[in-house]
Coordinates of C-alpha atoms and ligand atoms in Angstrom, one line a residue:
X1 CA 0.0 0.0 0.0
X2 CA 1.3 3.4 -0.9
X3 CA -0.2 6.8 -0.5
X4 CA 0.1 9.2 2.4
X5 CA 0.2 8.0 6.0
X6 CA -3.3 9.2 6.5
X7 CA -4.5 7.2 3.5
X8 CA -2.6 4.1 4.7
X9 CA -4.0 4.4 8.2
X10 CA -7.5 4.9 6.8
X11 CA -7.2 1.8 4.7
X12 CA -6.0 -0.3 7.6
X13 CA -8.7 1.0 10.0
X14 CA -11.3 0.7 7.2
X15 CA -10.4 -3.0 6.7
X16 CA -11.0 -3.6 10.4
X17 CA -14.5 -2.1 10.2
X18 CA -15.1 -4.3 7.1
X19 CA -14.1 -7.3 9.1
X20 CA -16.8 -6.4 11.6
X21 CA -19.2 -6.2 8.6
X22 CA -19.4 -2.4 8.9
X23 CA -18.8 0.0 6.0
X24 CA -15.0 0.7 5.5
X25 CA -15.7 4.5 5.3
X26 CA -16.1 4.6 9.0
X27 CA -12.4 3.9 9.2
X28 CA -11.6 7.3 7.8
X29 CA -8.6 8.8 9.6
X30 CA -8.1 12.5 10.0
X31 CA -5.4 14.8 11.4
X32 CA -6.0 15.2 15.1
X33 CA -7.1 18.7 16.2
X34 CA -5.6 18.4 19.7
X35 CA -2.1 19.6 20.1
X36 CA 0.5 17.4 21.8
X37 CA -1.5 14.1 21.6
X38 CA -1.6 11.4 18.9
X39 CA -1.2 13.0 15.5
X40 CA -4.2 11.2 14.0
X41 CA -7.7 10.1 15.0
X42 CA -10.7 8.1 13.8
X43 CA -14.1 9.1 14.9
X44 CA -16.0 6.4 13.0
X45 CA -17.1 4.4 16.0
X46 CA -19.5 7.0 17.1
X47 CA -21.2 7.0 13.7
X48 CA -21.0 3.2 13.3
X49 CA -22.3 2.4 16.8
X50 CA -26.0 2.2 15.9
X51 CA -25.4 0.0 12.9
X52 CA -23.1 -2.2 15.0
X53 CA -25.6 -2.4 17.7
X54 CA -22.9 -1.7 20.3
X55 CA -22.0 1.3 22.4
X56 CA -19.3 3.3 20.5
X57 CA -16.7 2.7 23.2
X58 CA -17.1 -1.0 23.1
X59 CA -16.8 -1.0 19.3
X60 CA -13.7 1.3 19.6
X61 CA -12.1 -1.2 22.0
X62 CA -12.7 -4.0 19.6
X63 CA -11.1 -2.1 16.8
X64 CA -8.2 -1.1 19.0
X65 CA -7.6 -4.9 19.7
X66 CA -7.4 -5.7 16.0
X67 CA -5.2 -2.7 15.1
X68 CA -2.7 -3.1 17.9
X69 CA -0.7 -5.7 16.0
X70 CA -0.5 -3.8 12.8
X71 CA 3.0 -2.6 12.0
X72 CA 1.6 0.7 10.9
X73 CA 0.8 1.9 14.4
X74 CA 3.0 2.7 17.4
X75 CA -0.1 3.1 19.5
X76 CA -3.9 2.9 19.3
X77 CA -5.8 4.4 22.2
X78 CA -9.5 4.7 22.9
X79 CA -10.5 8.1 24.4
X80 CA -13.7 9.7 25.6
X81 CA -17.0 8.3 24.2
X82 CA -15.2 6.2 21.6
X83 CA -12.5 8.2 19.7
X84 CA -9.5 6.3 18.4
X85 CA -6.3 8.2 18.9
X86 CA -3.7 6.9 16.4
X87 CA 0.1 7.3 16.4
X88 CA 1.9 5.9 13.3
X89 CA 4.9 3.7 13.9
X90 CA 8.5 5.0 13.6
X91 CA 9.1 2.6 10.7
X92 CA 6.1 3.9 8.8
X93 CA 7.2 7.5 9.3
X94 CA 10.7 6.7 8.2
X95 CA 9.7 4.8 5.1
X96 CA 7.2 7.4 4.2
X97 CA 9.8 10.2 4.6
X98 CA 12.1 8.4 2.1
X99 CA 9.3 7.8 -0.3
X100 CA 8.4 11.5 -0.3
X101 CA 12.1 12.4 -0.7
X102 CA 12.4 10.2 -3.8
X103 CA 9.2 11.4 -5.4
X104 CA 9.4 14.6 -7.5
X105 CA 5.8 15.3 -6.4
X106 CA 6.8 14.8 -2.8
X107 CA 3.8 12.5 -2.2
X108 CA 1.1 14.3 -4.1
X109 CA -1.2 11.8 -5.7
X110 CA -2.7 12.2 -9.2
X111 CA -6.4 11.9 -9.8
X112 CA -7.8 8.6 -11.0
X113 CA -10.6 10.3 -12.7
X114 CA -9.1 12.9 -15.1
X115 CA -11.4 15.4 -16.7
X116 CA -11.3 18.0 -19.4
X117 CA -11.9 21.3 -17.8
X118 CA -12.4 24.7 -19.4
X119 CA -11.5 27.7 -17.1
X120 CA -13.2 30.9 -18.1
X121 CA -11.7 34.0 -16.5
X122 CA -13.5 37.2 -15.7
X123 CA -12.2 38.5 -18.9
X124 CA -11.1 42.1 -19.0
X125 CA -13.0 44.3 -21.4
X126 CA -11.5 45.6 -24.5
X127 CA -10.6 49.3 -24.1
X128 CA -12.0 49.6 -20.6
X129 CA -9.2 49.7 -18.0
X130 CA -8.6 46.5 -16.1
X131 CA -9.5 46.7 -12.4
X132 CA -8.6 44.7 -9.3
X133 CA -11.6 42.4 -9.8
X134 CA -9.9 41.3 -13.0
X135 CA -6.7 40.8 -11.0
X136 CA -8.4 38.5 -8.5
X137 CA -9.9 36.5 -11.4
X138 CA -6.5 36.0 -13.0
X139 CA -4.7 35.2 -9.7
X140 CA -7.3 32.7 -8.5
X141 CA -8.0 31.3 -12.0
X142 CA -4.3 30.9 -12.6
X143 CA -3.7 29.0 -9.4
X144 CA -6.7 26.8 -10.2
X145 CA -5.4 26.0 -13.7
X146 CA -2.0 25.1 -12.2
X147 CA -3.6 23.0 -9.4
X148 CA -6.0 21.1 -11.7
X149 CA -3.2 20.3 -14.2
X150 CA -0.9 19.2 -11.5
X151 CA -3.6 16.9 -10.2
X152 CA -3.9 15.3 -13.6
X153 CA -6.8 17.1 -15.3
X154 CA -6.6 18.5 -18.8
X155 CA -7.2 22.3 -18.6
X156 CA -8.0 24.8 -21.3
X157 CA -8.0 28.3 -20.0
X158 CA -9.7 31.1 -21.9
X159 CA -9.4 34.8 -21.0
X160 CA -12.9 35.4 -22.4
X161 CA -12.4 39.1 -23.3
X162 CA -15.4 41.5 -23.1
X163 CA -15.3 42.7 -26.7
X164 CA -18.9 42.8 -27.8
X165 CA -20.9 45.3 -25.7
X166 CA -22.0 48.9 -25.8
X167 CA -18.5 50.1 -25.1
X168 CA -17.6 49.1 -28.7
X169 CA -20.4 51.3 -30.1
X170 CA -19.2 54.1 -27.8
X171 CA -15.6 53.8 -29.1
X172 CA -16.7 53.6 -32.7
X173 CA -18.7 56.8 -32.4
X174 CA -16.0 58.5 -30.5
X175 CA -13.5 57.7 -33.2
X176 CA -15.9 58.9 -35.9
X177 CA -16.2 62.3 -34.1
X178 CA -12.4 62.5 -33.8
X179 CA -11.5 61.3 -37.3
X180 CA -14.6 61.3 -39.6
X181 CA -12.5 60.9 -42.7
X182 CA -11.3 57.4 -41.9
X183 CA -12.4 54.8 -44.5
X184 CA -14.3 52.8 -41.8
X185 CA -16.9 55.5 -41.9
X186 CA -17.1 55.9 -45.6
X187 CA -20.2 54.0 -46.9
X188 CA -18.7 53.7 -50.4
X189 CA -15.5 52.1 -49.2
X190 CA -15.5 48.4 -49.9
X191 CA -12.0 47.5 -48.7
X192 CA -9.5 46.1 -48.4
X193 CA -9.3 47.5 -44.9
X194 CA -6.0 48.9 -43.7
X195 CA -3.8 46.5 -41.8
X196 CA -2.4 49.3 -39.6
X197 CA -4.7 50.0 -36.6
X198 CA -6.0 53.6 -36.6
X199 CA -5.5 53.9 -32.8
X200 CA -2.9 52.9 -30.2
X201 CA -3.7 51.4 -26.7
X202 CA -3.1 54.9 -25.3
X203 CA -5.7 56.3 -27.7
X204 CA -8.2 53.6 -26.5
X205 CA -7.4 54.3 -22.9
X206 CA -8.2 58.0 -23.4
X207 CA -11.1 57.5 -25.8
X208 CA -13.2 55.1 -23.7
X209 CA -13.6 57.2 -20.6
X210 CA -14.3 60.3 -22.8
X211 CA -16.9 58.4 -24.8
X212 CA -18.6 56.8 -21.8
X213 CA -18.8 60.2 -20.0
X214 CA -20.2 61.9 -23.1
X215 CA -22.8 59.2 -23.6
X216 CA -23.9 59.5 -19.9
X217 CA -24.3 63.3 -20.3
X218 CA -25.9 63.3 -23.7
X219 CA -28.9 61.1 -24.7
X220 CA -28.5 61.7 -28.3
X221 CA -24.8 60.6 -28.2
X222 CA -25.9 57.5 -26.3
X223 CA -28.4 56.7 -29.0
X224 CA -25.7 57.0 -31.6
X225 CA -23.5 54.6 -29.6
X226 CA -26.4 52.2 -29.3
X227 CA -27.1 52.3 -33.0
X228 CA -23.4 51.8 -33.8
X229 CA -23.4 48.8 -31.5
X230 CA -26.5 47.4 -33.3
X231 CA -24.9 48.0 -36.7
X232 CA -21.7 46.3 -35.6
X233 CA -23.7 43.3 -34.4
X234 CA -25.6 43.3 -37.7
X235 CA -22.3 43.0 -39.6
X236 CA -21.4 46.5 -40.7
X237 CA -18.0 45.7 -42.4
X238 CA -16.2 49.0 -41.5
X239 CA -17.3 48.7 -37.9
X240 CA -16.3 45.1 -37.8
X241 CA -12.8 46.0 -39.2
X242 CA -12.5 48.6 -36.5
X243 CA -13.5 46.1 -33.8
X244 CA -10.9 43.7 -35.0
X245 CA -8.3 46.5 -34.7
X246 CA -9.5 47.4 -31.2
X247 CA -9.3 43.8 -30.1
X248 CA -5.8 43.2 -31.6
X249 CA -4.5 46.4 -30.0
X250 CA -6.0 45.5 -26.6
X251 CA -4.7 41.9 -26.7
X252 CA -1.1 43.1 -27.4
X253 CA -1.3 45.3 -24.3
X254 CA -3.0 42.7 -22.2
X255 CA -0.5 40.1 -23.1
X256 CA 2.2 42.3 -21.8
X257 CA 0.4 42.9 -18.5
X258 CA -0.5 39.3 -18.0
X259 CA 2.9 38.1 -18.8
X260 CA 4.3 40.5 -16.1
X261 CA 1.8 38.9 -13.8
X262 CA 3.0 35.4 -14.8
X263 CA -0.5 34.4 -16.0
X264 CA -0.9 32.5 -19.3
X265 CA -4.1 31.6 -21.2
X266 CA -4.5 28.9 -23.8
X267 CA -7.2 30.8 -25.6
X268 CA -7.6 34.5 -26.2
X269 CA -11.2 34.3 -27.3
X270 CA -13.8 36.8 -26.5
X271 CA -17.5 37.4 -26.7
X272 CA -17.3 38.6 -30.3
X273 CA -15.9 35.2 -31.4
X274 CA -19.3 33.5 -30.9
X275 CA -21.4 36.1 -32.6
X276 CA -22.2 33.9 -35.6
X277 CA -23.7 31.2 -33.3
X278 CA -26.2 33.6 -31.7
X279 CA -28.7 33.9 -34.6
X280 CA -29.2 30.2 -35.1
X281 CA -29.1 29.5 -31.4
X282 CA -31.9 32.0 -30.7
X283 CA -33.9 30.6 -33.6
X284 CA -33.7 27.1 -32.2
X285 CA -34.7 28.3 -28.8
X286 CA -37.8 29.9 -30.4
X287 CA -38.6 26.7 -32.3
X288 CA -38.2 24.5 -29.3
X289 CA -40.5 26.8 -27.3
X290 CA -37.8 27.8 -24.7
X291 CA -37.8 31.4 -25.7
X292 CA -40.8 33.6 -25.3
X293 CA -41.7 37.2 -26.1
X294 CA -42.1 39.7 -23.3
X295 CA -42.5 43.4 -23.8
X296 CA -40.7 43.3 -27.1
X297 CA -37.8 41.3 -25.8
X298 CA -37.1 37.6 -26.1
X299 CA -36.6 35.8 -22.8
X300 CA -36.1 32.4 -21.2
X301 CA -37.8 31.9 -17.9
X302 CA -35.5 30.4 -15.3
X303 CA -37.2 30.8 -12.0
X304 CA -37.9 27.7 -9.9
X305 CA -40.6 27.1 -7.3
X306 CA -38.0 26.5 -4.6
X307 CA -36.3 29.9 -5.1
X308 CA -36.2 32.0 -2.0
X309 CA -35.7 35.1 -4.1
X310 CA -37.3 35.4 -7.5
X311 CA -34.7 35.0 -10.3
X312 CA -35.6 37.2 -13.2
X313 CA -35.8 35.7 -16.7
X314 CA -32.7 35.6 -18.8
X315 CA -33.0 38.2 -21.6
X316 CA -31.9 36.6 -24.8
X317 CA -32.7 39.5 -27.2
X318 CA -33.4 43.0 -25.8
X319 CA -36.3 45.1 -27.1
X320 CA -33.7 47.1 -29.0
X321 CA -32.9 43.8 -30.8
X322 CA -29.4 43.4 -29.3
X323 CA -28.0 40.2 -28.0
X324 CA -26.9 40.6 -24.4
X325 CA -24.2 39.3 -22.0
X326 CA -26.2 36.2 -21.1
X327 CA -26.8 35.4 -24.7
X328 CA -23.1 35.5 -25.5
X329 CA -22.4 33.3 -22.5
X330 CA -24.9 30.7 -23.7
X331 CA -23.4 30.8 -27.2
X332 CA -20.0 30.4 -25.7
X333 CA -21.1 27.2 -23.9
X334 CA -22.4 25.9 -27.2
X335 CA -19.1 26.8 -28.9
X336 CA -17.1 25.1 -26.2
X337 CA -19.3 22.0 -26.1
X338 CA -18.9 21.5 -29.9
X339 CA -15.2 22.4 -30.2
X340 CA -13.7 21.4 -27.0
X341 CA -16.2 19.0 -25.4
X342 CA -15.2 19.8 -21.8
X343 CA -16.5 17.7 -18.9
X344 CA -16.7 20.8 -16.7
X345 CA -16.6 24.6 -17.2
X346 CA -15.4 26.8 -14.4
X347 CA -16.2 30.6 -14.4
X348 CA -13.8 32.5 -12.2
X349 CA -15.8 35.7 -11.8
X350 CA -16.7 37.9 -8.9
X351 CA -19.7 37.0 -6.8
X352 CA -21.5 40.1 -7.9
X353 CA -22.4 38.1 -11.0
X354 CA -24.0 35.2 -9.2
X355 CA -27.5 35.8 -10.5
X356 CA -26.1 36.2 -14.0
X357 CA -24.5 32.8 -13.9
X358 CA -27.4 31.1 -12.2
X359 CA -29.6 32.4 -15.1
X360 CA -27.1 31.2 -17.7
X361 CA -26.6 27.8 -16.1
X362 CA -30.3 27.2 -15.7
X363 CA -31.0 28.3 -19.2
X364 CA -28.2 26.0 -20.5
X365 CA -29.8 23.0 -18.7
X366 CA -33.3 23.9 -19.6
X367 CA -32.5 24.2 -23.3
X368 CA -30.5 21.0 -23.2
X369 CA -27.2 22.7 -24.2
X370 CA -25.2 21.6 -21.1
X371 CA -26.0 20.0 -17.8
X372 CA -26.0 22.5 -14.9
X373 CA -24.0 20.4 -12.5
X374 CA -21.0 20.6 -14.9
X375 CA -21.0 24.4 -14.9
X376 CA -19.5 26.0 -11.8
X377 CA -19.3 29.7 -10.8
X378 CA -16.1 30.1 -8.9
X379 CA -17.1 33.2 -7.0
X380 CA -14.8 35.6 -5.2
X381 CA -15.3 38.7 -3.1
X382 CA -14.1 42.3 -3.6
X383 CA -10.8 44.0 -2.9
X384 CA -11.4 47.0 -0.7
X385 CA -9.3 50.0 0.2
X386 CA -8.2 50.6 3.8
X387 CA -11.4 52.8 4.0
X388 CA -13.5 49.6 3.6
X389 CA -14.8 50.7 0.2
X390 CA -14.0 49.2 -3.1
X391 CA -10.3 49.6 -3.9
X392 CA -9.6 52.6 -6.2
X393 CA -6.7 54.9 -7.1
X394 CA -6.1 57.9 -5.0
X395 CA -8.0 60.1 -7.4
X396 CA -10.9 57.7 -7.2
X397 CA -10.4 56.0 -10.6
X398 CA -10.0 52.3 -11.2
X399 CA -6.5 51.0 -10.7
X400 CA -4.7 49.7 -13.7
X401 CA -2.9 46.4 -13.4
X402 CA 0.4 47.8 -14.6
X403 CA 0.3 50.6 -12.0
X404 CA -0.7 48.2 -9.3
X405 CA 2.3 45.9 -10.1
X406 CA 4.6 48.9 -10.2
X407 CA 3.4 49.9 -6.7
X408 CA 3.9 46.4 -5.4
X409 CA 7.4 46.5 -6.8
X410 CA 8.2 49.7 -5.1
X411 CA 6.8 48.5 -1.8
X412 CA 8.9 45.3 -2.1
X413 CA 12.1 47.3 -2.7
X414 CA 11.3 49.6 0.3
X415 CA 10.7 46.6 2.6
X416 CA 13.8 44.8 1.4
X417 CA 15.9 47.9 2.1
X418 CA 14.3 48.2 5.5
X419 CA 15.1 44.6 6.4
X420 CA 18.5 44.6 4.8
X421 CA 17.5 41.9 2.4
X422 CA 19.5 41.4 -0.8
X423 CA 21.6 44.4 0.3
X424 CA 24.9 42.8 -0.9
X425 CA 23.6 41.8 -4.3
X426 CA 24.0 43.8 -7.5
X427 CA 21.4 46.2 -8.6
X428 CA 20.0 44.0 -11.3
X429 CA 19.5 41.0 -9.1
X430 CA 18.0 43.1 -6.4
X431 CA 15.5 44.5 -8.9
X432 CA 14.6 41.0 -10.1
X433 CA 14.1 39.8 -6.5
X434 CA 11.9 42.9 -5.7
X435 CA 9.8 41.9 -8.7
X436 CA 9.3 38.4 -7.4
X437 CA 8.7 39.7 -3.8
X438 CA 6.1 42.2 -5.1
X439 CA 4.2 39.5 -7.1
X440 CA 4.4 37.0 -4.3
X441 CA 3.1 39.6 -1.9
X442 CA 0.0 40.4 -4.1
X443 CA -0.8 36.9 -5.1
X444 CA -0.4 35.3 -1.7
X445 CA -2.4 38.0 0.0
X446 CA -5.2 37.3 -2.4
X447 CA -5.1 33.5 -2.5
X448 CA -4.7 33.0 1.3
X449 CA -8.3 34.2 1.9
X450 CA -11.4 32.0 1.5
X451 CA -12.1 33.2 -1.9
X452 CA -15.7 34.4 -1.3
X453 CA -14.6 36.8 1.4
X454 CA -13.6 40.4 0.7
X455 CA -10.2 41.6 1.8
X456 CA -8.4 44.9 2.3
X457 CA -5.6 45.9 -0.1
X458 CA -2.7 46.9 2.0
X459 CA 0.7 46.7 0.4
X460 CA 2.5 47.5 3.6
X461 CA 1.1 44.3 5.2
X462 CA 1.4 42.2 2.1
X463 CA 5.1 42.9 1.6
X464 CA 6.1 42.2 5.2
X465 CA 8.7 39.5 5.6
X466 CA 7.0 38.4 8.8
X467 CA 3.6 36.7 9.2
X468 CA 1.5 34.9 6.7
X469 CA 2.8 36.6 3.6
X470 CA 4.3 35.8 0.3
X471 CA 7.6 37.4 1.1
X472 CA 7.9 35.3 4.3
X473 CA 7.5 32.1 2.2
X474 CA 10.1 33.3 -0.3
X475 CA 12.4 34.0 2.5
X476 CA 11.9 30.5 3.9
X477 CA 12.6 28.9 0.5
X478 CA 15.7 31.0 0.1
X479 CA 16.9 29.9 3.5
X480 CA 16.6 26.3 2.5
X481 CA 18.4 27.0 -0.8
X482 CA 21.2 28.6 1.1
X483 CA 21.7 25.6 3.4
X484 CA 21.9 23.4 0.3
X485 CA 24.4 25.7 -1.3
X486 CA 26.6 25.6 1.8
X487 CA 26.4 21.8 1.9
X488 CA 27.4 21.6 -1.7
X489 CA 30.4 23.9 -1.1
X490 CA 31.5 21.7 1.7
X491 CA 31.0 18.5 -0.3
X492 CA 28.3 17.2 2.0
X493 CA 25.8 14.9 0.4
X494 CA 22.3 13.8 1.6
X495 CA 21.3 10.3 2.6
X496 CA 18.5 8.3 4.0
X497 CA 16.1 10.1 6.2
X498 CA 16.0 8.8 9.8
X499 CA 13.8 11.1 11.9
X500 CA 14.7 11.0 15.6
X501 CA 13.8 14.4 17.1
X502 CA 10.2 15.5 17.5
X503 CA 10.6 18.4 15.2
X504 CA 11.9 16.1 12.5
X505 CA 9.0 13.7 12.8
X506 CA 6.6 16.6 12.8
X507 CA 8.2 18.0 9.7
X508 CA 7.8 14.6 8.0
X509 CA 4.1 14.5 8.9
X510 CA 3.7 18.0 7.5
X511 CA 5.4 17.0 4.3
X512 CA 3.1 14.0 4.1
X513 CA 0.1 16.2 4.5
X514 CA 0.7 17.9 1.1
X515 CA -1.4 15.1 -0.6
X516 CA -4.5 15.9 1.5
X517 CA -4.0 19.7 1.0
X518 CA -3.8 19.3 -2.7
X519 CA -6.8 17.1 -3.0
X520 CA -8.8 19.3 -0.8
X521 CA -7.7 22.5 -2.6
X522 CA -8.7 20.9 -5.9
X523 CA -12.1 19.5 -4.8
X524 CA -13.1 22.8 -3.2
X525 CA -11.5 24.9 -5.9
X526 CA -9.8 26.6 -3.0
X527 CA -6.2 27.8 -3.3
X528 CA -6.3 29.0 0.3
X529 CA -6.1 25.4 1.5
X530 CA -2.8 25.1 -0.3
X531 CA -1.7 28.5 1.2
X532 CA -2.4 27.1 4.6
X533 CA -0.2 24.1 3.8
X534 CA 2.8 25.9 2.5
X535 CA 2.6 28.3 5.4
X536 CA 2.5 25.4 7.9
X537 CA 5.3 23.7 6.1
X538 CA 7.5 26.9 6.3
X539 CA 6.8 27.2 10.0
X540 CA 7.4 23.5 10.6
X541 CA 10.7 23.8 8.8
X542 CA 11.6 26.8 10.9
X543 CA 10.9 24.8 14.1
X544 CA 13.0 21.9 12.8
X545 CA 15.9 24.2 11.8
X546 CA 16.0 26.0 15.0
X547 CA 16.0 22.7 16.9
X548 CA 18.3 20.6 14.8
X549 CA 21.7 21.3 13.5
X550 CA 22.0 20.3 9.9
X551 CA 25.5 20.8 8.6
X552 CA 27.0 20.6 12.0
X553 CA 25.0 17.7 13.4
X554 CA 26.7 15.2 15.8
X555 CA 27.5 12.7 13.1
X556 CA 27.6 12.4 9.3
X557 CA 24.6 10.1 9.1
X558 CA 22.4 12.6 11.0
X559 CA 23.7 15.4 8.7
X560 CA 22.9 13.4 5.6
X561 CA 19.4 12.6 6.9
X562 CA 18.7 16.2 7.8
X563 CA 20.0 17.5 4.6
X564 CA 17.6 15.2 2.8
X565 CA 14.8 16.7 4.8
X566 CA 15.9 20.1 3.8
X567 CA 15.9 19.1 0.1
X568 CA 12.5 17.5 0.4
X569 CA 11.1 20.5 2.2
X570 CA 12.4 22.8 -0.5
X571 CA 11.1 20.6 -3.3
X572 CA 7.6 20.7 -1.8
X573 CA 7.6 24.4 -0.9
X574 CA 8.7 25.3 -4.4
X575 CA 6.1 23.0 -5.9
X576 CA 3.4 24.5 -3.6
X577 CA 4.4 28.1 -4.4
X578 CA 4.5 27.3 -8.1
X579 CA 0.9 26.0 -7.9
X580 CA 0.0 29.4 -6.4
X581 CA 1.7 31.1 -9.3
X582 CA 4.6 32.3 -7.2
X583 CA 8.3 32.2 -8.3
X584 CA 11.1 31.9 -5.8
X585 CA 14.5 33.6 -6.1
X586 CA 17.7 31.7 -5.5
X587 CA 19.0 34.1 -2.9
X588 CA 18.1 37.3 -1.1
Ligands
LIG1 N1 -16.0 40.8 -19.1 C1 -16.7 40.5 -17.9 C2 -16.5 41.7 -16.9 O1 -15.6 42.4 -16.9 C3 -16.4 39.2 -17.3 C4 -16.5 38.0 -18.1 C5 -16.7 36.8 -17.3 N2 -16.8 35.6 -18.0 C6 -18.0 35.2 -18.6 N3 -18.0 34.1 -19.3 N4 -19.1 35.9 -18.4 O2 -17.3 41.8 -16.0

């Protein structure tokens, strides 16, 4: 039997329940919550007592009898009403330590049920500035894509750009006002369309807020933008050529931002890409009787009797004859179903869009496009400023990703200078370290929270080298690397792990817990569970290192064993951080 200690003990205990003709699941072993006692426990006797027709304590004693001779346990004790407190044997801990050390995955299992999973990100909108909500989506979504892949699933990530809404009509009309002579606005021009874009990303960044403000202030202007949007959606060739330019210009800029963030997408598709599917899809919904008219619009009813709050119908086509956000999302499901055939689609989008996704998922199920239980909204909360309100720039605008990264970088440099970190390294290396520290700070501060909660954006706290922060973890990894470098310089090699001290055994048990943390993080789509693990590991390592001499241990065998523990800890810490999208420097 291989697998983590917890899995091995569960199997052994489960087999004893089976022997007593009780379901093996009652044998499930968990990490003990009490400090100082046995590291594991099994609470199954309480649950099984009724079925066994015996008081839980009696059942627990029976199981204890049978387990006592197993080589996996050092001790099995019955406590309280019928808990089993379990301590693994020294042999088991030792052999497991060496198994982890030899495994490049340091014990993390791979799924036996691999799936094809599409991850849809809360795609930034073309021309509109990206805000911290988009940052959360990319940080969480990226960690999920790494976690799911590492666990053995096939993942296709799609940025899912917002490139099809009213903002496009607003931009087109804005450009027409600024440069009416462009060929895109000439009704007699038939192409070919220029390959050079008529605008830069800076033009777009300036034009969109101007257009949006003008439309808000002036109804006539808004009408123009609406009608340009409708013409674009109806296939106006000049407008379509413009849209393609806007998208291309935005993608180039976004690629730069996202690569600075270390986030990569397999697909750079957007809402516009599925436009051709919308007409036939809507027709089919009409024919099949799923779509109905209501006040000039076409809707799909999605409310259910059991709803506590009434869910409004999904609007497929507005009274102004425009396809809306939900329509595109339905067409996108259709596109993915036919071209990718995923088992599951995850949408990493803020929780403010919960009703939208509930409508879309119900409509997808109702119309038979895709089963609802294979569509998941991976919700997350907002990022707030220290004033408790939604995070904004000092002047009240939305913060751009590039500015945010620059700020994190500056904060990291300041913190490093304060703590004397990387002080003796050359300028270039120090800068590169600050980049990694800044990114680690932002990403870890985001990922460590249960994703549905809101958090306060506080660079001062995020960049601290103490506490539960990204920089603390980088520092821990660098410390391990430095021990290994010293060992190499002194010609010391690692050997078989033979844990003797309590802090060594505890470190092995922590390392062994990676498997559980990974499985739990994957099944709950919850990177914070992995954050907990890497943080616990770094702390466990720190306790070990302050208790146990490594390079100057009492004999060479102990040194070799401890060195191997350092190597394994580093391997796992770096793997864990990589799954969070966090890069570690070699030194600081
Ligand atoms: N572009 C949208 C926004 O900025 C997010 C898109 C999320 N993904 C989706 N399939 N609806 O709010």
